[in-house]
CSV table of C-alpha atoms in Angstrom, one decimal:
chain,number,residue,atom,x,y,z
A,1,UNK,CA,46.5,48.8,130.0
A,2,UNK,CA,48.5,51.6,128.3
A,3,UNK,CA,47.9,54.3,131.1
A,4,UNK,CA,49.3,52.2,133.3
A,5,UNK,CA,52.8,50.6,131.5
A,6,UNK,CA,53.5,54.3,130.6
A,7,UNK,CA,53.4,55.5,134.8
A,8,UNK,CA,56.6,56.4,135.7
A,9,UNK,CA,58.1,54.0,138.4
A,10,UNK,CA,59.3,56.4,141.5
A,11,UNK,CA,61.5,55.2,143.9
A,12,UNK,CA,62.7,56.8,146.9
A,13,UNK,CA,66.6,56.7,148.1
A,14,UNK,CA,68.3,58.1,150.5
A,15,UNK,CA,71.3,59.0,149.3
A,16,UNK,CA,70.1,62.5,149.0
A,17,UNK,CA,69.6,62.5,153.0
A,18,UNK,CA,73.8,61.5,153.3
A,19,UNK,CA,74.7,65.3,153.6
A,20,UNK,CA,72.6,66.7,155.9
A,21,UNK,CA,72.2,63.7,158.0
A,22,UNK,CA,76.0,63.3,158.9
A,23,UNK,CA,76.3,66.2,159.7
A,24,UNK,CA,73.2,66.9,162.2
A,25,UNK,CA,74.4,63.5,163.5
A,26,UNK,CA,77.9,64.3,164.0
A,27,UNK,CA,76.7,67.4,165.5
A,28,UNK,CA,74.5,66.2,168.0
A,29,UNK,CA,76.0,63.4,169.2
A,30,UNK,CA,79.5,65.9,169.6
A,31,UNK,CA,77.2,68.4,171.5
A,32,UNK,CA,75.5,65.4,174.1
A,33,UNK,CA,78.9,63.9,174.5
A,34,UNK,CA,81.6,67.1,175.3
A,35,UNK,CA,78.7,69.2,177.4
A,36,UNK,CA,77.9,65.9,179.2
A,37,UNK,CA,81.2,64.7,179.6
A,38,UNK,CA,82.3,68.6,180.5
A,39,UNK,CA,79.8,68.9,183.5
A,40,UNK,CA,80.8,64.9,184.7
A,41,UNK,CA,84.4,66.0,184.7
A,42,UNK,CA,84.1,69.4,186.4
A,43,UNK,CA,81.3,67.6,188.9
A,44,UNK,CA,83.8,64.8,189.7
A,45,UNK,CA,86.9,67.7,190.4
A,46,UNK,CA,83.8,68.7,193.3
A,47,UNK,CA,83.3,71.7,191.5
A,48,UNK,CA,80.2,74.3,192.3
A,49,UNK,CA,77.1,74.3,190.8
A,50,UNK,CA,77.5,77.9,189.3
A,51,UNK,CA,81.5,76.8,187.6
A,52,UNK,CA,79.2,73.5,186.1
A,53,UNK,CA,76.2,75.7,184.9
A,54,UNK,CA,78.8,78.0,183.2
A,55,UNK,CA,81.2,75.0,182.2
A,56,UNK,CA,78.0,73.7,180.1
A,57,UNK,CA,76.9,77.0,178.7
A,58,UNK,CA,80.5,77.7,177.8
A,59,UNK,CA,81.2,74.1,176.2
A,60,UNK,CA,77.6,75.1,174.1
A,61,UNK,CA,78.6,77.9,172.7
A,62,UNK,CA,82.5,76.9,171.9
A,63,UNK,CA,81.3,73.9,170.7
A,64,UNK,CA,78.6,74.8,168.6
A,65,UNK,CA,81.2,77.5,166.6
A,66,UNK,CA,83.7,74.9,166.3
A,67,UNK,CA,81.8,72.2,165.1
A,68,UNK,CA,80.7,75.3,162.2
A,69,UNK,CA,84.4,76.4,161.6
A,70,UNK,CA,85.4,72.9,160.9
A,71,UNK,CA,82.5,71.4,158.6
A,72,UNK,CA,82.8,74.9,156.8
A,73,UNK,CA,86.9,74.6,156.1
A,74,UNK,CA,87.0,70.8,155.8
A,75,UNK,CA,83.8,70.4,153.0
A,76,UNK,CA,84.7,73.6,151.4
A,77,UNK,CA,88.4,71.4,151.0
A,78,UNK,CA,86.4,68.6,149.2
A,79,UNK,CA,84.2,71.2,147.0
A,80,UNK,CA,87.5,72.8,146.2
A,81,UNK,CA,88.7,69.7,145.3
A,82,UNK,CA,85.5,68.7,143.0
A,83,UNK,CA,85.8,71.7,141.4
A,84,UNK,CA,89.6,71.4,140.1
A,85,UNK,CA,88.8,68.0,138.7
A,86,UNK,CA,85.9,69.2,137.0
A,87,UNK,CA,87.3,72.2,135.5
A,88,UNK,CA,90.4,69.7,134.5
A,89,UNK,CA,87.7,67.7,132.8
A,90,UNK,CA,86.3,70.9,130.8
A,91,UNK,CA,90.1,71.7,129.7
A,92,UNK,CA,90.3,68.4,128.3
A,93,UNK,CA,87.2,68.1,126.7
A,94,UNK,CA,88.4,71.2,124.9
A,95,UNK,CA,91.4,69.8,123.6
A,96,UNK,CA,91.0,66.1,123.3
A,97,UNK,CA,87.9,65.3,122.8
A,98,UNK,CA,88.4,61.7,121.3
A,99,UNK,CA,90.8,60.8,123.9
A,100,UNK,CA,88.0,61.7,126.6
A,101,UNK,CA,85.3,59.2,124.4
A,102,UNK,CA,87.5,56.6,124.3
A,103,UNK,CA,88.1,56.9,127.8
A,104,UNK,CA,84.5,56.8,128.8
A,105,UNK,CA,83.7,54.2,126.7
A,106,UNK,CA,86.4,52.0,128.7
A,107,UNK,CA,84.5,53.0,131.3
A,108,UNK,CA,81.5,51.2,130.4
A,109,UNK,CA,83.5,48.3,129.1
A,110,UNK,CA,84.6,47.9,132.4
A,111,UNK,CA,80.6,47.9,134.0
A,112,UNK,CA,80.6,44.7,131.5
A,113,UNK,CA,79.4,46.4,127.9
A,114,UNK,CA,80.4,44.8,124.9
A,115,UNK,CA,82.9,46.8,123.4
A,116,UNK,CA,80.5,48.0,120.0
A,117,UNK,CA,77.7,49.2,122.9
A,118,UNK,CA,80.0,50.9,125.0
A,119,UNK,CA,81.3,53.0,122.4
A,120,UNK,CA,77.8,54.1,121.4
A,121,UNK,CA,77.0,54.8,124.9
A,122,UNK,CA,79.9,57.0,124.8
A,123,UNK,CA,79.4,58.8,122.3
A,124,UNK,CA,75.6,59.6,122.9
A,125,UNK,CA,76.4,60.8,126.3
A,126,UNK,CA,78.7,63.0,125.2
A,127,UNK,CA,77.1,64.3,122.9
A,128,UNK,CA,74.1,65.5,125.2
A,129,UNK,CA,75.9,66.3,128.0
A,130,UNK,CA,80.0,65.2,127.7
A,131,UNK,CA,80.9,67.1,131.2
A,132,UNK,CA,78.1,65.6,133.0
A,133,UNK,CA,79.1,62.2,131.7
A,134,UNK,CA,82.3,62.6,132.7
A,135,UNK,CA,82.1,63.8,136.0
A,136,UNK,CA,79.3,61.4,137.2
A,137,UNK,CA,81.4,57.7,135.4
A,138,UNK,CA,85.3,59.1,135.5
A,139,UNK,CA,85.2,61.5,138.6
A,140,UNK,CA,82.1,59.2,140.7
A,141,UNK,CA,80.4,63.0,141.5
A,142,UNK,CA,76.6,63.7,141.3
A,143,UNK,CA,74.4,66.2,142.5
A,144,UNK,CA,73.3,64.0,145.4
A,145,UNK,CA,76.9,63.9,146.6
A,146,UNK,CA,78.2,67.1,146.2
A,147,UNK,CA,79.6,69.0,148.9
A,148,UNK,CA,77.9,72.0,150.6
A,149,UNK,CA,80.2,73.8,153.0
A,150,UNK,CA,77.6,76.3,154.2
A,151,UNK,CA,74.7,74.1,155.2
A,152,UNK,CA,77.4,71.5,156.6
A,153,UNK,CA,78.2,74.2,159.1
A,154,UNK,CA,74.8,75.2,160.0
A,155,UNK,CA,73.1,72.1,160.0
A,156,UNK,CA,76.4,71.1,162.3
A,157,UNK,CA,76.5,74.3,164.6
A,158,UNK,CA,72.1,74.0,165.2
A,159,UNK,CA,72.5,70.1,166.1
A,160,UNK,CA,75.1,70.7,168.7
A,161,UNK,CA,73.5,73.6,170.2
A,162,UNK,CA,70.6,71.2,170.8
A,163,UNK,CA,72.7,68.1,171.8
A,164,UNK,CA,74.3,70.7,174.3
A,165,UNK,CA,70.9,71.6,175.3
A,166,UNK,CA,70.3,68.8,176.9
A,167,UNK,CA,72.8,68.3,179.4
A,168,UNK,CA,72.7,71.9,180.2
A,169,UNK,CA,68.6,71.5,180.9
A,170,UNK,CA,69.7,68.0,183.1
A,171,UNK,CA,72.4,70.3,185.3
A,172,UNK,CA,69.9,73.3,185.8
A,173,UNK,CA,66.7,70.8,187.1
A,174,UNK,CA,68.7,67.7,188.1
A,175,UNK,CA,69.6,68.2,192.1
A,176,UNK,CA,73.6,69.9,192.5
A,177,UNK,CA,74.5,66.8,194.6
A,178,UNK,CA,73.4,64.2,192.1
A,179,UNK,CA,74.9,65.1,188.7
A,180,UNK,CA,77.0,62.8,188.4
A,181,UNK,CA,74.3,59.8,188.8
A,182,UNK,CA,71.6,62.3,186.5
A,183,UNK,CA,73.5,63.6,183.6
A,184,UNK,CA,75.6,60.1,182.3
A,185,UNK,CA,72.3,58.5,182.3
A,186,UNK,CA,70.1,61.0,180.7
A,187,UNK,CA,73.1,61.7,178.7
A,188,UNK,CA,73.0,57.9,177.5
A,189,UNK,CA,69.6,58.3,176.7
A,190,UNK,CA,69.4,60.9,174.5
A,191,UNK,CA,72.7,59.3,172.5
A,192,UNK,CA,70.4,56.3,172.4
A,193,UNK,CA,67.2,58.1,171.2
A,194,UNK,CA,69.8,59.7,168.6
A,195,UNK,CA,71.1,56.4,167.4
A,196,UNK,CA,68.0,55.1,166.9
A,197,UNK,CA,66.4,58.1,164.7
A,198,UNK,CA,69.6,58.3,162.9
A,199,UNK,CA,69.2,54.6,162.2
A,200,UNK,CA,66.0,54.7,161.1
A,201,UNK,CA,66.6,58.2,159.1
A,202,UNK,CA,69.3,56.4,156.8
A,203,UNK,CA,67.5,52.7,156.8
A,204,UNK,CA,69.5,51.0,158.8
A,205,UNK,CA,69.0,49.0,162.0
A,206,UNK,CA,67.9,51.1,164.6
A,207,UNK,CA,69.2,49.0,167.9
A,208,UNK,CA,72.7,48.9,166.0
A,209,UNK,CA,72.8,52.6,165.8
A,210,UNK,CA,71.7,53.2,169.2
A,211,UNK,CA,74.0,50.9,171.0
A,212,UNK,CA,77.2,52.4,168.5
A,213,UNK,CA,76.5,55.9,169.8
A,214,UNK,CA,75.6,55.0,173.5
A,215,UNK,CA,78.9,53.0,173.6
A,216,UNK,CA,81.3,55.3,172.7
A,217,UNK,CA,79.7,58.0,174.4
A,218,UNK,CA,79.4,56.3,177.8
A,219,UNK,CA,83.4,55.5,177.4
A,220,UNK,CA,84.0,59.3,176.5
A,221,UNK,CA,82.1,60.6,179.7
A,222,UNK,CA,83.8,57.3,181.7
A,223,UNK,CA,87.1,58.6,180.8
A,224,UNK,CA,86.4,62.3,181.5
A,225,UNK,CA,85.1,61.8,184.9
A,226,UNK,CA,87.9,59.5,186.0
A,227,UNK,CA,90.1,62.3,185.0
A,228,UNK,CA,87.9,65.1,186.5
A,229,UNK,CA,87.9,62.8,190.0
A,230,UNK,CA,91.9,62.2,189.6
A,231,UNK,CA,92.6,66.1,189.3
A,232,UNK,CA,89.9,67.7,191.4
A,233,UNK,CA,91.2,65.0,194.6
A,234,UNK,CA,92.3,66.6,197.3
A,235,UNK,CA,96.2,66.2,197.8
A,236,UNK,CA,97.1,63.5,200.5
């Protein structure tokens, strides 16, 4: 059937997904993890309910402008650094553009092209699009990879404002006198609930991702507790 040899065969990656989804990860797992391990610390150093309400509301806000300050700066960093290589690249298209064919079609040589093939390859792809070529085979960029400092930072600064969120919502219902018992628990729940959509989000396996992120969370609020307990004891 011709109609149907000339359909186009659409696949869906998700590659594109590898920006975003670090990020809101990274974000929400930092925001369940500090607040949490905030409120067990100052619980454990028998602090009041009002210093751990505000102790979670403050670790939400800091947090959330922190985690947006440093995606901004550090992936700006990278797309600074794509940029110089790129515009490199244009410079050197300019003034050696045989040199920049021959080195592409090494390139493919490499990938296992015989030698003739390569060359051709080369030379088509440069002539459609020679920066594009280059960047995507000598550089390893694409559009799918490229850094976005401004939607790093919000996706980052929204996903640990609602990872804080939950810990905050656990100290304002949970009962004052059994926080330390009600927030490391729910807290380990919502890190596994994370892991698991995460997981699934990016195709991998979802009970791998959950017990990654429940793990190192539990030992975070572990450690912060035992510290909170150790300075908030009453001298003997």
């Amino acid at each position: 059937m011709p109609s149907a040899a000339r359909r186009l065969h659409l696949e869906r990656h998700r590659g594109e997904r590898v920006g975003w989804l670090r990020a809101a990860v990274l974000g929400a797992n930092d925001g369940i993890v500090s607040t949490a391990s905030l409120v067990v610390g100052v619980a454990a150093a028998q602090a009041s309910p009002s210093a751990i309400v505000m102790t979670a509301v403050a670790g939400l806000v800091a947090g959330a402008m922190s985690m947006a300050a440093g995606e901004y700066v550090s992936v700006h960093s990278q797309a600074d650094t794509e940029k110089a290589d790129i515009d490199r690249e244009r410079r050197e298209l300019a003034t050696d553009p045989q040199a920049e064919e021959r080195e592409l079609a090494t390139i493919y040589e490499g990938r296992g092209l015989a030698p003739t093939l390569a060359q051709q390859v080369a030379q088509q792809l440069m002539a459609h699009d020679a920066l594009g070529a280059h960047a995507r085979d000598e550089l390893e960029l694409s559009q799918t990879m490229a850094a976005r400092p401004v939607q790093a930072a919000l996706t980052s600064a929204a996903s640990f404002a609602v990872g804080a969120a939950l810990p905050l919502l656990v100290v304002v219902v949970a009962p004052a006198g059994s926080l330390l018992a009600w927030v490391p628990g729910t807290a380990m729940f919502f890190l596994a609930l994370l892991g698991s959509l995460a997981a699934r989000t990016g195709g991998a396996g979802m009970l791998v991702g959950a017990w990654r992120v429940t793990f190192w969370g539990a030992l975070a609020m572990a450690i912060t507790a035992g510290v909170g307990a150790l300075l908030g004891a009453p001298p003997g």
